[in-house]
Coordinates of N, CA and C in Angstrom, one line a residue:
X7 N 26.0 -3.7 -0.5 CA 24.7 -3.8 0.1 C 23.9 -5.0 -0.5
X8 N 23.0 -5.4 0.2 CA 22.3 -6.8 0.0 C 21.6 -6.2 -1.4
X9 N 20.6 -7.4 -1.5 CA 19.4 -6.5 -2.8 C 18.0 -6.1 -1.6
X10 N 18.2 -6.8 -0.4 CA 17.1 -6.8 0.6 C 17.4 -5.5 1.4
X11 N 18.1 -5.0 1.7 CA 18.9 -3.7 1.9 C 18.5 -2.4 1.0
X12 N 19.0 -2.9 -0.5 CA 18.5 -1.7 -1.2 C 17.5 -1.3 -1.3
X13 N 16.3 -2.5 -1.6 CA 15.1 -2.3 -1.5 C 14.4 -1.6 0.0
X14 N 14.9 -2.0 0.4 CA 14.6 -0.9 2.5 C 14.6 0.3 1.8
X15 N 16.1 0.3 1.4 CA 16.3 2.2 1.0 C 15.2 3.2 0.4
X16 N 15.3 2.3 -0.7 CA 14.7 2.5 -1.8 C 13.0 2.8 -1.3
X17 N 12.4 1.7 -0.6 CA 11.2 2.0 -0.1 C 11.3 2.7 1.1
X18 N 12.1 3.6 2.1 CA 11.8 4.8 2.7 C 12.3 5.7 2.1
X19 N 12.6 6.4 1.2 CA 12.9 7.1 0.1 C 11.5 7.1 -0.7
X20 N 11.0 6.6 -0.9 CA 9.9 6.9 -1.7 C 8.5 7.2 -0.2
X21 N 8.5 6.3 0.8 CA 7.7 6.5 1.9 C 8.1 8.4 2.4
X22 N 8.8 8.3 2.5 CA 9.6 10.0 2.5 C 8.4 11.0 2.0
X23 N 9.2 10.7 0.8 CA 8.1 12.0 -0.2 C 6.9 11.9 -0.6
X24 N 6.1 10.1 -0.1 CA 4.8 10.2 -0.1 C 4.4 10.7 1.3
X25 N 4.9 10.8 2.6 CA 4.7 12.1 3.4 C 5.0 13.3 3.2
X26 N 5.7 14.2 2.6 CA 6.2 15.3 2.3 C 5.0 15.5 1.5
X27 N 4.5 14.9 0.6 CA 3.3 15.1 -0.5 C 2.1 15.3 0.2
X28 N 2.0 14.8 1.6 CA 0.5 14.6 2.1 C 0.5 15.7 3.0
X29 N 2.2 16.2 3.5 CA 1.9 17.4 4.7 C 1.6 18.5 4.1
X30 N 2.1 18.8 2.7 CA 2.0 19.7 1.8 C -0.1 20.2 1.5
X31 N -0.4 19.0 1.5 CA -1.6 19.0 1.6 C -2.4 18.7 2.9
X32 N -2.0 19.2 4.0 CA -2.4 18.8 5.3 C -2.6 17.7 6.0
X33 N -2.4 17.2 5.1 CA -2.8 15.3 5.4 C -1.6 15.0 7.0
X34 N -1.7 14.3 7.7 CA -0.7 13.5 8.4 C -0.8 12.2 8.3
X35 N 0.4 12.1 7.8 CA 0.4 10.0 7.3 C 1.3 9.4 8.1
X36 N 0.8 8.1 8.9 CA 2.3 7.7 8.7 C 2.3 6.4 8.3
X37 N 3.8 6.6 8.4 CA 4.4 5.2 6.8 C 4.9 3.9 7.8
X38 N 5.1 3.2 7.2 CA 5.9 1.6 7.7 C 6.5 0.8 6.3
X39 N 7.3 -0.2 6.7 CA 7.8 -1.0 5.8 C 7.8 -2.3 6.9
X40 N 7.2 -3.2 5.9 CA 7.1 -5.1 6.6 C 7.6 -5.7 5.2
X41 N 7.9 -7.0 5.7 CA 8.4 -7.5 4.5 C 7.2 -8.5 4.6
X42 N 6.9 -9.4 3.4 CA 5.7 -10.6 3.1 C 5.1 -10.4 2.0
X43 N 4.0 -11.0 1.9 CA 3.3 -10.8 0.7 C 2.3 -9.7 1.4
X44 N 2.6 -8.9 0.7 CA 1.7 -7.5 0.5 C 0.2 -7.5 0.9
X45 N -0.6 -8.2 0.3 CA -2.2 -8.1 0.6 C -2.0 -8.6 2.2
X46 N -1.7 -9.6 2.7 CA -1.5 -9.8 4.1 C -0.7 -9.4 5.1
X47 N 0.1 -8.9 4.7 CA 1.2 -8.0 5.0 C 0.2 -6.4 5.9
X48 N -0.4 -5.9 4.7 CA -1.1 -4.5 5.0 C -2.4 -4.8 6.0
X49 N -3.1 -5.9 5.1 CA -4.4 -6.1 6.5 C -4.0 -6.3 7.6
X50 N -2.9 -7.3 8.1 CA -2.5 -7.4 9.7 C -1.9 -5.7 10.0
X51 N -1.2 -5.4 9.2 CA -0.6 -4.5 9.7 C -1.4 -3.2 10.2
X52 N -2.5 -3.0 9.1 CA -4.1 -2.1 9.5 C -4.4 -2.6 10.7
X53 N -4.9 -3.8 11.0 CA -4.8 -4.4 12.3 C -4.3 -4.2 13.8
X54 N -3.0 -4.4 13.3 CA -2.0 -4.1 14.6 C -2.1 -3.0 14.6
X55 N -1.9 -1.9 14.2 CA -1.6 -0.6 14.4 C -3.1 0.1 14.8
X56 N -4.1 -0.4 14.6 CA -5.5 0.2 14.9 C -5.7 1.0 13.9
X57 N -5.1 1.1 12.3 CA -5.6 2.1 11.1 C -6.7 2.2 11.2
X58 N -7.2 3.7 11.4 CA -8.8 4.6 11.1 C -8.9 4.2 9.4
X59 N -8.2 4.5 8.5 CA -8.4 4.7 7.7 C -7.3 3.9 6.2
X60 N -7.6 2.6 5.6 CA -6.5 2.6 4.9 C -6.6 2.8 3.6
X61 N -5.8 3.5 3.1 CA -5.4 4.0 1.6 C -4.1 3.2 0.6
X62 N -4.9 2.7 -0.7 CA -4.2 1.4 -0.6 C -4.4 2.2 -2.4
X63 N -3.4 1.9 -3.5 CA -3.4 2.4 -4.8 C -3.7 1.1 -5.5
X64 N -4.2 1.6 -6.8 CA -4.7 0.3 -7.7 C -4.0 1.1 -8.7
X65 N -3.8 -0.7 -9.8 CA -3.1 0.0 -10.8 C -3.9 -0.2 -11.7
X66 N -5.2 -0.2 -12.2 CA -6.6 -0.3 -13.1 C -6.0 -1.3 -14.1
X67 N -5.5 -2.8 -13.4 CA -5.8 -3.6 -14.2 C -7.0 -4.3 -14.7
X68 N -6.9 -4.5 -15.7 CA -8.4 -5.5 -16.2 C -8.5 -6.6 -15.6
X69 N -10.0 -7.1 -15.8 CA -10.3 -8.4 -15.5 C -9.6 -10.1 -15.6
X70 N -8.8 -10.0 -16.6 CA -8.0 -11.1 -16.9 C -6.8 -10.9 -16.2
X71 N -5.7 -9.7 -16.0 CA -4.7 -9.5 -15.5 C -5.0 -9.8 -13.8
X72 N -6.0 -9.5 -13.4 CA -6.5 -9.8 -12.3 C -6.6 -10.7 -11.9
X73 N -7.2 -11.4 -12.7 CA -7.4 -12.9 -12.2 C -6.2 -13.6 -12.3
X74 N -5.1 -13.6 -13.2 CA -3.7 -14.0 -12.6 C -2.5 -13.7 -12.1
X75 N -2.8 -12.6 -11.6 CA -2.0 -11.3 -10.6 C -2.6 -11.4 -9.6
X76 N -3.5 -11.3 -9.3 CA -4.5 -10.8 -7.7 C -4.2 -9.2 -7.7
X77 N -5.1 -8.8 -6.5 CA -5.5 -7.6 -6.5 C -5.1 -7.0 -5.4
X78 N -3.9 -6.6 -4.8 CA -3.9 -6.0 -3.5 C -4.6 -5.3 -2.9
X79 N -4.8 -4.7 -3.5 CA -6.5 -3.8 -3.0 C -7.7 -4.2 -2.8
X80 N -8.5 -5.1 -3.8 CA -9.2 -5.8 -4.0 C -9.0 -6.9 -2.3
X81 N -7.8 -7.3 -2.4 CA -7.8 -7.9 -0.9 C -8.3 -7.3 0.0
X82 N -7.4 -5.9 0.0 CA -7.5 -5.7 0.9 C -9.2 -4.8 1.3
X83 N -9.8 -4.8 1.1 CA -11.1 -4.3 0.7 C -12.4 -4.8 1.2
X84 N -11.9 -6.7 1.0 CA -13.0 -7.4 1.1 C -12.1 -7.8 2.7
X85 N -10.6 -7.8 3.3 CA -10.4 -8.5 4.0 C -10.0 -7.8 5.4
X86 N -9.7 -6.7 5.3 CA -9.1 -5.1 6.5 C -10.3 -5.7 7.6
X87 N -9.7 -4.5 8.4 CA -10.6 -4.7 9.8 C -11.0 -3.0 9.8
X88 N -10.9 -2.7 8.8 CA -10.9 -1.0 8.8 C -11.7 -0.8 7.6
X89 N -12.3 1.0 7.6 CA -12.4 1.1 6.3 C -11.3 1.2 4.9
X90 N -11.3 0.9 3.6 CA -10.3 0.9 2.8 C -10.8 2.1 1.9
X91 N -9.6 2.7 1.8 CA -10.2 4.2 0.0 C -8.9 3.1 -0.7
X92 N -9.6 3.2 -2.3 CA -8.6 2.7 -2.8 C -8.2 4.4 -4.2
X93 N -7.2 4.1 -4.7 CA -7.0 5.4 -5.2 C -6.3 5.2 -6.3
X94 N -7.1 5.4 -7.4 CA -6.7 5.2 -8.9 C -5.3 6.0 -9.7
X95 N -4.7 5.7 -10.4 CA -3.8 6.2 -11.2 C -4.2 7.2 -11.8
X96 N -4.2 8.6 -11.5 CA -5.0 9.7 -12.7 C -4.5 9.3 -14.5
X97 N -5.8 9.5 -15.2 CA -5.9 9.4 -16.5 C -5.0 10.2 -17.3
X98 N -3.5 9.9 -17.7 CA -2.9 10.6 -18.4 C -3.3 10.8 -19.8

């Protein structure tokens, strides 16, 4: 298998059980996979699809990591055509 192949797998496999986790709690999600750079990847994609609602995770980097990483959430936040929840890592 390619490495672009595994990685498909690999991300509906995890898309899987983050549905399984949200029916469990009533929630109905549904999932997708695009390939691109991620912050523009998700706004079009909120876009195209007409998303009510997008739910996008942050990984509570700091201020310096930020600024030379970028912020997918942060993008997407200031950039959606929708409202954004963004949803923090619980404090282990």
């Amino acid at each position: 298998m390619s490495i672009q192949e595994n990685q498909k797998k690999a991300a509906l496999a995890l898309l899987g059980r983050a549905k399984e986790i949200c029916a469990k709690h009533g929630v109905v999600a549904e999932t997708m996979t695009e390939m691109g750079d991620p912050k523009n990847v998700i706004c079009e994609a909120a876009e195209k699809h007409k998303i009510q609602l997008l739910i996008v995770g942050s990984h509570s980097r700091g201020p310096i990591q930020r600024a030379f990483l970028g912020s997918v959430s942060n993008y997407c936040v200031h950039n959606a055509k929708c409202p954004v929840l963004v949803v923090r890592k619980p404090v282990e």
